[in-house]
Amino acid sequence: MFLQRLKQYSPRSLYGRAALILIVPIVSMQLVVSIVFIKRDLEDVTTQMTATVMQQIALLQQQGAGAESQQDMLVRIAPFLQPLQMGARFLEEDEPDPQDLVGWYEFSGRVVRDKMQQDLPGFVAAQFPDNREVKVFLDTDLGRMELRVDRRRLTAAAPHQLIVTMVFFGLFMALISFIYLRNQLRPIKRLADAAQAFGRGRMIPYSPRGATEVRAAGSAFVDMRARIERQIEQRTLMLSGVSHDLRTPLTRLKLGLAMLDEEEAEPLLRDVDEMQALLDAFLDFSRGASTGEPEPVDPMQMAHAIVEDWQRQGKDVMLGELSGSGTVMLRQQSIRRAVENLVSNAVRYGSRARVSVTLTEKSLRIRVEDDGPGIDPEQRGDAIRPFTRLDAARNQNLGTGVGLGLAIVVDVARAHGGTLRLTESAELGGLQADIVIAR
């Protein structure tokens, strides 16, 4: 459970994860070293230095014991102040009570204060001003005394230098490592971009670079892309050739039937027209999404043009909601053929059709709805398979087909890096088909 929650906050990109792999060990190491240095070495050294100064203060207290006045006590301890590098004075009666003065950054100062507060008799307060002196206030029999001690005798000189140096060089080395790692990750990013573009039906120049493993993956991708292109080309040429060769006997049949009586020739002409429609469907499926190169297309204008063409044919096709503006890189002929196939199915199995377009920064959605019988949810997976006809869902008395209409739409959508979603129309009650393409 914890790992699943942690994955939600982990970076998604390869660069982000690589940076995380670099930064986390460096930061962890610096934190551990800093804590060990501060809590053990620096604290121990400060405690030992404080204990030494406390022994010297105890010596001064011993030498001043029995003094009759403040001046007498200062005279008695004066010979020891110079060798011990200390200064002493008694506070005036009108001076306020001294308080501890330890900055938030004074880790060593807190250690000194706590040590004296615990083991130094008569300790009142300790002050660490911004100069190089530390003031220690003591209660004596003759009054409150102030002792001035050099800060370097109580705390280590510039204890932060090690931490600052470690942090600086850690960040510097992390930056160099990240630049080097980014150069190593760039070929992987280019391979991902080339694969994504090919999945969306676009071809971008790509040559394998980088480490041996990345070159091997890139070479495998280039070979795979070439094989797929050859297979698509061979399929297109084969089906196009078959369809083209069959047009000649169909034309001869039409000429022969034209010489017969209209009543006798009418059913045969319908069979010939149906065969012609089947050949056209095979040809459209063979071409798939390979027609044309990707170009900037305004989906709003395309939807207007498709609806106007169907309205000129006397079909009840209307425009729905058009949201967004701009162009999308599409194969115009292929995407238009896919939308027209959806509209053709809509007017074939229903009485009304509606075309809507939604364009956002991340995706394009083209929706076609009808008021027909629709498709049962358990049959929608079979509906998009080639050569599949759902007699129970669609009234085949209204026409015949080979089950390639939705298969062509799926092929075009996938070639653009998208998908086809079949649901039930909430407003018209029939089938709702959405072509969703990522931008």
Short mmCIF file of C-alpha atoms in Angstrom, two decimals:
data_model
loop_
_atom_site.label_atom_id
_atom_site.label_comp_id
_atom_site.label_asym_id
_atom_site.label_seq_id
_atom_site.Cartn_x
_atom_site.Cartn_y
_atom_site.Cartn_z
CA MET A 1 0.00 0.00 0.00
CA PHE A 2 2.81 2.40 0.87
CA LEU A 3 4.60 1.72 -2.42
CA GLN A 4 1.41 2.31 -4.38
CA ARG A 5 0.96 5.71 -2.73
CA LEU A 6 4.60 6.54 -3.28
CA LYS A 7 4.28 5.86 -7.01
CA GLN A 8 1.68 8.63 -7.28
CA TYR A 9 4.31 11.22 -6.34
CA SER A 10 7.21 9.76 -8.34
CA PRO A 11 8.20 11.51 -11.59
CA ARG A 12 6.70 10.16 -14.80
CA SER A 13 9.39 11.23 -17.26
CA LEU A 14 12.72 9.49 -17.76
CA TYR A 15 14.63 12.70 -17.01
CA GLY A 16 12.75 13.18 -13.74
CA ARG A 17 13.40 9.64 -12.56
CA ALA A 18 17.07 9.85 -13.55
CA ALA A 19 17.40 13.10 -11.60
CA LEU A 20 15.70 11.46 -8.62
CA ILE A 21 18.11 8.52 -8.78
CA LEU A 22 21.01 10.97 -8.75
CA ILE A 23 19.78 13.42 -6.13
CA VAL A 24 18.34 11.07 -3.51
CA PRO A 25 21.64 9.22 -2.76
CA ILE A 26 23.63 12.46 -2.70
CA VAL A 27 21.18 14.24 -0.39
CA SER A 28 20.90 11.18 1.85
CA MET A 29 24.66 10.88 2.13
CA GLN A 30 25.06 14.57 2.95
CA LEU A 31 22.32 14.40 5.58
CA VAL A 32 23.85 11.35 7.24
CA VAL A 33 27.36 12.83 7.21
CA SER A 34 26.10 16.18 8.50
CA ILE A 35 24.12 14.60 11.32
CA VAL A 36 27.00 12.33 12.31
CA PHE A 37 29.44 15.25 12.20
CA ILE A 38 27.19 17.60 14.19
CA LYS A 39 25.86 15.14 16.73
CA ARG A 40 29.05 13.25 17.40
CA ASP A 41 32.26 15.00 16.39
CA LEU A 42 31.24 18.67 16.75
CA GLU A 43 29.23 18.10 19.91
CA ASP A 44 31.98 16.02 21.53
CA VAL A 45 34.69 18.56 20.70
CA THR A 46 32.57 21.44 22.00
CA THR A 47 31.81 19.55 25.22
CA GLN A 48 35.50 18.87 25.82
CA MET A 49 36.46 22.51 25.18
CA THR A 50 33.66 23.69 27.49
CA ALA A 51 34.85 21.34 30.24
CA THR A 52 38.34 22.83 30.00
CA VAL A 53 37.00 26.40 30.32
CA MET A 54 34.82 25.33 33.25
CA GLN A 55 37.92 24.02 35.05
CA GLN A 56 39.59 27.39 34.52
CA ILE A 57 36.50 29.19 35.87
CA ALA A 58 36.54 26.88 38.88
CA LEU A 59 40.20 27.87 39.42
CA LEU A 60 39.23 31.55 39.41
CA GLN A 61 36.41 30.87 41.86
CA GLN A 62 38.87 29.06 44.12
CA GLN A 63 41.41 31.90 43.99
CA GLY A 64 38.76 34.50 44.77
CA ALA A 65 37.24 32.62 47.67
CA GLY A 66 37.47 34.52 50.94
CA ALA A 67 37.77 37.95 49.31
CA GLU A 68 36.27 40.75 51.41
CA SER A 69 35.09 42.92 48.49
CA GLN A 70 34.54 42.85 44.75
CA GLN A 71 37.72 44.85 44.18
CA ASP A 72 39.68 42.45 46.40
CA MET A 73 38.41 39.48 44.39
CA LEU A 74 39.33 41.12 41.07
CA VAL A 75 42.84 41.79 42.43
CA ARG A 76 43.22 38.14 43.50
CA ILE A 77 42.19 36.67 40.14
CA ALA A 78 43.94 39.31 38.01
CA PRO A 79 47.25 37.33 37.71
CA PHE A 80 45.27 34.40 36.25
CA LEU A 81 43.10 36.31 33.79
CA GLN A 82 45.90 37.18 31.39
CA PRO A 83 47.29 33.62 31.03
CA LEU A 84 43.77 32.23 30.72
CA GLN A 85 42.81 34.91 28.13
CA MET A 86 39.76 36.00 30.10
CA GLY A 87 38.23 39.22 31.30
CA ALA A 88 36.17 39.76 34.46
CA ARG A 89 33.98 42.41 36.02
CA PHE A 90 31.12 42.70 38.48
CA LEU A 91 27.73 43.93 37.27
CA GLU A 92 26.39 47.19 38.62
CA GLU A 93 23.36 47.06 40.83
CA ASP A 94 21.21 48.94 38.30
CA GLU A 95 22.06 46.62 35.39
CA PRO A 96 19.24 44.26 34.34
CA ASP A 97 19.45 40.56 35.00
CA PRO A 98 21.37 38.86 32.19
CA GLN A 99 19.50 36.51 29.88
CA ASP A 100 20.72 33.79 27.53
CA LEU A 101 21.59 35.07 24.06
CA VAL A 102 22.03 32.16 21.64
CA GLY A 103 21.24 32.52 17.93
CA TRP A 104 19.17 29.91 16.04
CA TYR A 105 22.29 28.93 14.10
CA GLU A 106 24.45 28.54 17.24
CA PHE A 107 24.41 24.78 17.67
CA SER A 108 27.72 24.83 19.54
CA GLY A 109 26.45 27.69 21.73
CA ARG A 110 23.52 25.60 22.93
CA VAL A 111 25.89 22.76 23.81
CA VAL A 112 28.09 25.19 25.81
CA ARG A 113 25.13 26.71 27.63
CA ASP A 114 23.60 23.33 28.52
CA LYS A 115 26.94 21.97 29.73
CA MET A 116 27.60 25.00 31.98
CA GLN A 117 24.05 25.05 33.23
CA GLN A 118 24.41 21.46 34.27
CA ASP A 119 27.94 21.37 35.79
CA LEU A 120 29.04 24.94 36.58
CA PRO A 121 28.13 26.17 40.12
CA GLY A 122 26.51 29.60 40.21
CA PHE A 123 25.84 29.70 36.45
CA VAL A 124 23.26 32.31 35.49
CA ALA A 125 23.36 32.84 31.70
CA ALA A 126 25.55 32.66 28.60
CA GLN A 127 25.56 35.13 25.75
CA PHE A 128 26.99 34.63 22.25
CA PRO A 129 27.05 38.05 20.56
CA ASP A 130 28.20 38.61 17.00
CA ASN A 131 31.78 39.42 18.08
CA ARG A 132 34.44 36.87 19.03
CA GLU A 133 33.68 36.91 22.75
CA VAL A 134 31.39 34.76 24.86
CA LYS A 135 29.96 36.23 28.09
CA VAL A 136 29.37 33.92 31.05
CA PHE A 137 27.47 35.27 34.06
CA LEU A 138 27.98 33.74 37.52
CA ASP A 139 26.52 34.34 40.97
CA THR A 140 29.15 34.82 43.71
CA ASP A 141 29.02 35.80 47.39
CA LEU A 142 30.10 39.34 46.45
CA GLY A 143 27.65 39.82 43.54
CA ARG A 144 27.02 38.83 39.95
CA MET A 145 30.19 38.49 37.87
CA GLU A 146 30.68 38.65 34.12
CA LEU A 147 33.47 36.58 32.53
CA ARG A 148 34.51 37.21 28.93
CA VAL A 149 36.02 34.25 27.06
CA ASP A 150 37.35 34.01 23.53
CA ARG A 151 34.78 32.18 21.41
CA ARG A 152 37.47 29.95 19.85
CA ARG A 153 38.17 28.46 23.29
CA LEU A 154 34.59 27.19 23.55
CA THR A 155 33.48 26.39 20.01
CA ALA A 156 35.23 25.07 16.92
CA ALA A 157 36.32 27.74 14.46
CA ALA A 158 34.01 27.83 11.40
CA PRO A 159 32.38 24.43 12.00
CA HIS A 160 30.10 24.97 9.00
CA GLN A 161 32.94 24.95 6.50
CA LEU A 162 32.89 21.17 6.17
CA ILE A 163 29.14 21.11 5.60
CA VAL A 164 29.24 24.01 3.12
CA THR A 165 32.11 22.44 1.21
CA MET A 166 30.40 19.06 1.14
CA VAL A 167 27.10 20.54 -0.07
CA PHE A 168 28.78 22.67 -2.73
CA PHE A 169 30.85 19.87 -4.23
CA GLY A 170 27.93 17.45 -3.91
CA LEU A 171 25.69 19.74 -5.95
CA PHE A 172 28.50 20.45 -8.41
CA MET A 173 29.15 16.76 -9.02
CA ALA A 174 25.41 16.07 -9.24
CA LEU A 175 25.10 18.76 -11.92
CA ILE A 176 27.95 17.27 -13.94
CA SER A 177 26.47 13.78 -13.56
CA PHE A 178 23.03 14.98 -14.63
CA ILE A 179 24.43 16.68 -17.75
CA TYR A 180 26.28 13.49 -18.68
CA LEU A 181 23.24 11.34 -17.93
CA ARG A 182 21.03 13.63 -19.98
CA ASN A 183 23.31 13.13 -22.97
CA GLN A 184 22.98 9.39 -22.46
CA LEU A 185 19.18 9.60 -22.18
CA ARG A 186 18.71 11.81 -25.25
CA PRO A 187 18.95 8.86 -27.72
CA ILE A 188 16.29 7.01 -25.71
CA LYS A 189 14.04 10.07 -25.87
CA ARG A 190 14.54 10.32 -29.63
CA LEU A 191 13.69 6.63 -30.02
CA ALA A 192 10.51 7.14 -27.96
CA ASP A 193 9.53 10.17 -30.07
CA ALA A 194 10.11 8.24 -33.30
CA ALA A 195 8.07 5.27 -32.06
CA GLN A 196 5.25 7.54 -30.88
CA ALA A 197 5.18 9.43 -34.17
CA PHE A 198 5.12 6.16 -36.14
CA GLY A 199 2.26 4.92 -33.97
CA ARG A 200 0.36 8.09 -34.94
CA GLY A 201 1.03 7.59 -38.62
CA ARG A 202 3.90 10.07 -38.97
CA MET A 203 7.42 9.41 -40.13
CA ILE A 204 10.22 11.43 -38.57
CA PRO A 205 13.93 10.98 -39.35
CA TYR A 206 15.66 8.69 -36.88
CA SER A 207 19.09 7.07 -36.75
CA PRO A 208 20.29 4.85 -33.86
CA ARG A 209 22.71 6.59 -31.49
CA GLY A 210 23.93 6.33 -27.93
CA ALA A 211 25.10 3.30 -25.98
CA THR A 212 25.29 -0.18 -27.45
CA GLU A 213 21.97 -1.30 -25.97
CA VAL A 214 20.20 1.86 -27.16
CA ARG A 215 21.67 1.43 -30.64
CA ALA A 216 20.46 -2.16 -30.70
CA ALA A 217 16.93 -1.10 -29.71
CA GLY A 218 17.00 1.71 -32.28
CA SER A 219 18.15 -0.62 -35.04
CA ALA A 220 15.42 -3.10 -34.13
CA PHE A 221 12.84 -0.30 -34.29
CA VAL A 222 14.08 0.87 -37.70
CA ASP A 223 13.90 -2.70 -39.04
CA MET A 224 10.45 -3.20 -37.56
CA ARG A 225 9.22 0.07 -39.05
CA ALA A 226 10.56 -0.89 -42.45
CA ARG A 227 8.90 -4.35 -42.29
CA ILE A 228 5.55 -2.83 -41.28
CA GLU A 229 5.76 -0.33 -44.13
CA ARG A 230 6.54 -3.10 -46.61
CA GLN A 231 3.64 -5.20 -45.32
CA ILE A 232 1.25 -2.27 -45.59
CA GLU A 233 2.47 -1.51 -49.06
CA GLN A 234 2.18 -5.14 -50.16
CA ARG A 235 -1.33 -5.42 -48.70
CA THR A 236 -2.39 -2.23 -50.43
CA LEU A 237 -0.92 -3.28 -53.75
CA MET A 238 -2.42 -6.77 -53.54
CA LEU A 239 -5.95 -5.70 -52.66
CA SER A 240 -5.82 -2.75 -55.02
CA GLY A 241 -4.71 -5.07 -57.82
CA VAL A 242 -7.46 -7.58 -57.10
CA SER A 243 -10.09 -4.87 -56.90
CA HIS A 244 -8.82 -3.26 -60.10
CA ASP A 245 -8.76 -6.56 -62.00
CA LEU A 246 -12.30 -7.39 -60.93
CA ARG A 247 -13.62 -4.09 -62.25
CA THR A 248 -13.13 -5.26 -65.85
CA PRO A 249 -15.49 -8.30 -65.69
CA LEU A 250 -17.97 -6.22 -63.71
CA THR A 251 -17.97 -3.65 -66.47
CA ARG A 252 -18.55 -6.37 -69.05
CA LEU A 253 -21.44 -7.69 -66.96
CA LYS A 254 -22.98 -4.23 -66.88
CA LEU A 255 -22.67 -3.90 -70.66
CA GLY A 256 -24.22 -7.30 -71.16
CA LEU A 257 -27.08 -6.58 -68.80
CA ALA A 258 -27.73 -3.27 -70.54
CA MET A 259 -28.84 -5.26 -73.62
CA LEU A 260 -31.50 -7.19 -71.66
CA ASP A 261 -34.96 -6.05 -70.73
CA GLU A 262 -35.06 -3.75 -67.75
CA GLU A 263 -37.31 -6.07 -65.75
CA GLU A 264 -34.99 -9.04 -66.27
CA ALA A 265 -31.79 -7.04 -65.80
CA GLU A 266 -32.86 -5.09 -62.67
CA PRO A 267 -32.07 -7.79 -60.04
CA LEU A 268 -28.83 -8.68 -61.78
CA LEU A 269 -27.82 -5.02 -61.92
CA ARG A 270 -28.44 -4.77 -58.17
CA ASP A 271 -26.09 -7.73 -57.65
CA VAL A 272 -23.47 -6.08 -59.83
CA ASP A 273 -23.82 -2.79 -57.93
CA GLU A 274 -23.50 -4.68 -54.67
CA MET A 275 -20.33 -6.38 -55.91
CA GLN A 276 -19.02 -2.98 -56.98
CA ALA A 277 -19.73 -1.62 -53.48
CA LEU A 278 -17.96 -4.59 -51.93
CA LEU A 279 -14.90 -4.02 -54.10
CA ASP A 280 -14.87 -0.35 -53.10
CA ALA A 281 -15.04 -1.40 -49.43
CA PHE A 282 -12.12 -3.80 -49.94
CA LEU A 283 -10.16 -1.05 -51.64
CA ASP A 284 -10.85 1.43 -48.84
CA PHE A 285 -9.78 -1.12 -46.26
CA SER A 286 -6.62 -1.91 -48.19
CA ARG A 287 -5.68 1.74 -48.36
CA GLY A 288 -6.44 2.15 -44.65
CA ALA A 289 -4.72 5.25 -43.28
CA SER A 290 -1.82 5.24 -45.71
CA THR A 291 -3.36 7.78 -48.07
CA GLY A 292 -1.58 11.11 -47.98
CA GLU A 293 0.87 12.65 -45.58
CA PRO A 294 -0.04 14.30 -42.26
CA GLU A 295 -0.91 17.95 -42.70
CA PRO A 296 -2.55 20.68 -40.59
CA VAL A 297 -6.30 20.08 -40.71
CA ASP A 298 -9.07 22.20 -39.19
CA PRO A 299 -11.50 19.58 -37.82
CA MET A 300 -14.30 22.16 -37.54
CA GLN A 301 -14.18 22.97 -41.25
CA MET A 302 -13.94 19.28 -42.10
CA ALA A 303 -17.05 18.52 -40.03
CA HIS A 304 -18.94 21.35 -41.77
CA ALA A 305 -17.95 20.02 -45.20
CA ILE A 306 -18.97 16.43 -44.37
CA VAL A 307 -22.36 17.47 -43.00
CA GLU A 308 -23.06 19.70 -46.01
CA ASP A 309 -22.21 16.86 -48.42
CA TRP A 310 -24.68 14.52 -46.72
CA GLN A 311 -27.34 17.19 -46.52
CA ARG A 312 -27.07 17.74 -50.28
CA GLN A 313 -27.88 14.04 -50.66
CA GLY A 314 -31.11 14.61 -48.73
CA LYS A 315 -29.96 12.90 -45.53
CA ASP A 316 -30.90 14.14 -42.06
CA VAL A 317 -27.38 14.90 -40.87
CA MET A 318 -26.79 17.85 -38.56
CA LEU A 319 -23.94 19.52 -36.73
CA GLY A 320 -23.71 19.14 -32.99
CA GLU A 321 -21.45 20.93 -30.53
CA LEU A 322 -18.21 22.34 -31.96
CA SER A 323 -15.78 23.16 -29.17
CA GLY A 324 -12.26 24.51 -29.55
CA SER A 325 -10.31 25.94 -32.44
CA GLY A 326 -7.05 25.29 -34.23
CA THR A 327 -5.50 22.68 -36.50
CA VAL A 328 -4.34 19.11 -35.95
CA MET A 329 -1.75 17.10 -37.88
CA LEU A 330 -3.94 14.54 -39.70
CA ARG A 331 -4.13 12.58 -42.94
CA GLN A 332 -7.09 14.49 -44.28
CA GLN A 333 -8.36 11.91 -46.76
CA SER A 334 -8.11 9.07 -44.27
CA ILE A 335 -9.78 10.85 -41.36
CA ARG A 336 -12.53 12.18 -43.62
CA ARG A 337 -13.16 8.65 -44.96
CA ALA A 338 -13.43 7.38 -41.37
CA VAL A 339 -15.96 10.05 -40.37
CA GLU A 340 -17.97 9.51 -43.55
CA ASN A 341 -18.09 5.78 -42.81
CA LEU A 342 -19.55 6.53 -39.38
CA VAL A 343 -22.09 8.94 -40.87
CA SER A 344 -22.94 6.37 -43.58
CA ASN A 345 -23.64 3.74 -40.94
CA ALA A 346 -25.67 6.27 -38.92
CA VAL A 347 -28.01 7.22 -41.81
CA ARG A 348 -28.14 3.62 -42.99
CA TYR A 349 -29.36 2.13 -39.72
CA GLY A 350 -31.12 5.21 -38.34
CA SER A 351 -33.07 8.19 -39.55
CA ARG A 352 -30.92 10.97 -38.07
CA ALA A 353 -27.23 11.56 -37.49
CA ARG A 354 -25.31 14.22 -35.63
CA VAL A 355 -21.61 15.13 -35.90
CA SER A 356 -19.81 16.89 -33.01
CA VAL A 357 -16.18 17.94 -32.61
CA THR A 358 -14.29 18.76 -29.41
CA LEU A 359 -10.73 20.05 -29.68
CA THR A 360 -8.56 20.56 -26.59
CA GLU A 361 -4.86 21.05 -25.98
CA LYS A 362 -4.37 17.32 -25.48
CA SER A 363 -6.87 15.55 -27.71
CA LEU A 364 -9.30 15.71 -30.63
CA ARG A 365 -12.69 13.99 -30.37
CA ILE A 366 -15.01 13.52 -33.35
CA ARG A 367 -18.41 12.14 -32.32
CA VAL A 368 -21.09 10.68 -34.60
CA GLU A 369 -24.48 9.77 -33.10
CA ASP A 370 -27.60 8.21 -34.58
CA ASP A 371 -31.09 7.16 -33.50
CA GLY A 372 -30.81 3.59 -34.79
CA PRO A 373 -30.97 0.29 -32.90
CA GLY A 374 -27.39 0.65 -31.66
CA ILE A 375 -25.05 -2.19 -30.74
CA ASP A 376 -25.23 -4.28 -27.60
CA PRO A 377 -22.28 -3.67 -25.23
CA GLU A 378 -21.17 -7.31 -25.40
CA GLN A 379 -21.03 -7.14 -29.22
CA ARG A 380 -19.09 -3.88 -29.57
CA GLY A 381 -15.75 -5.66 -29.51
CA ASP A 382 -16.81 -7.86 -32.42
CA ALA A 383 -18.27 -4.89 -34.31
CA ILE A 384 -14.86 -3.34 -34.96
CA ARG A 385 -13.34 -6.57 -36.26
CA PRO A 386 -13.00 -6.85 -40.06
CA PHE A 387 -15.60 -8.92 -41.96
CA THR A 388 -17.97 -9.02 -38.97
CA ARG A 389 -21.66 -8.30 -39.40
CA LEU A 390 -24.01 -8.02 -36.44
CA ASP A 391 -27.32 -9.13 -37.90
CA ALA A 392 -29.07 -8.98 -34.53
CA ALA A 393 -27.95 -5.44 -33.87
CA ARG A 394 -28.23 -3.90 -37.31
CA ASN A 395 -31.08 -4.43 -39.74
CA GLN A 396 -29.43 -6.00 -42.74
CA ASN A 397 -32.58 -5.59 -44.79
CA LEU A 398 -31.58 -1.97 -45.19
CA GLY A 399 -28.44 -2.95 -47.07
CA THR A 400 -25.58 -5.39 -47.21
CA GLY A 401 -21.92 -5.11 -46.50
CA VAL A 402 -18.83 -7.07 -45.60
CA GLY A 403 -18.31 -5.61 -42.14
CA LEU A 404 -15.43 -3.28 -43.00
CA GLY A 405 -16.95 0.10 -42.13
CA LEU A 406 -15.99 0.22 -38.45
CA ALA A 407 -12.78 -1.72 -39.14
CA ILE A 408 -11.66 1.06 -41.48
CA VAL A 409 -12.48 3.65 -38.82
CA VAL A 410 -10.48 1.75 -36.19
CA ASP A 411 -7.56 1.40 -38.61
CA VAL A 412 -7.56 5.15 -39.33
CA ALA A 413 -7.88 6.07 -35.64
CA ARG A 414 -5.02 3.79 -34.61
CA ALA A 415 -2.84 5.11 -37.43
CA HIS A 416 -3.29 8.58 -35.91
CA GLY A 417 -2.42 7.34 -32.42
CA GLY A 418 -6.06 7.31 -31.34
CA THR A 419 -8.92 4.92 -30.76
CA LEU A 420 -12.60 4.33 -31.54
CA ARG A 421 -15.07 4.18 -28.66
CA LEU A 422 -18.58 2.81 -29.09
CA THR A 423 -21.26 3.73 -26.55
CA GLU A 424 -24.96 4.53 -26.46
CA SER A 425 -26.10 8.02 -27.40
CA ALA A 426 -27.72 9.70 -24.42
CA GLU A 427 -29.79 12.11 -26.54
CA LEU A 428 -30.56 10.24 -29.78
CA GLY A 429 -30.73 6.79 -28.22
CA GLY A 430 -28.74 4.99 -30.90
CA LEU A 431 -25.04 4.32 -31.35
CA GLN A 432 -22.47 6.90 -30.32
CA ALA A 433 -19.06 6.52 -31.99
CA ASP A 434 -16.13 8.64 -30.81
CA ILE A 435 -12.84 8.96 -32.65
CA VAL A 436 -10.37 10.17 -30.01
CA ILE A 437 -6.90 11.24 -31.17
CA ALA A 438 -4.14 12.52 -28.91
CA ARG A 439 -2.42 15.70 -30.01
#
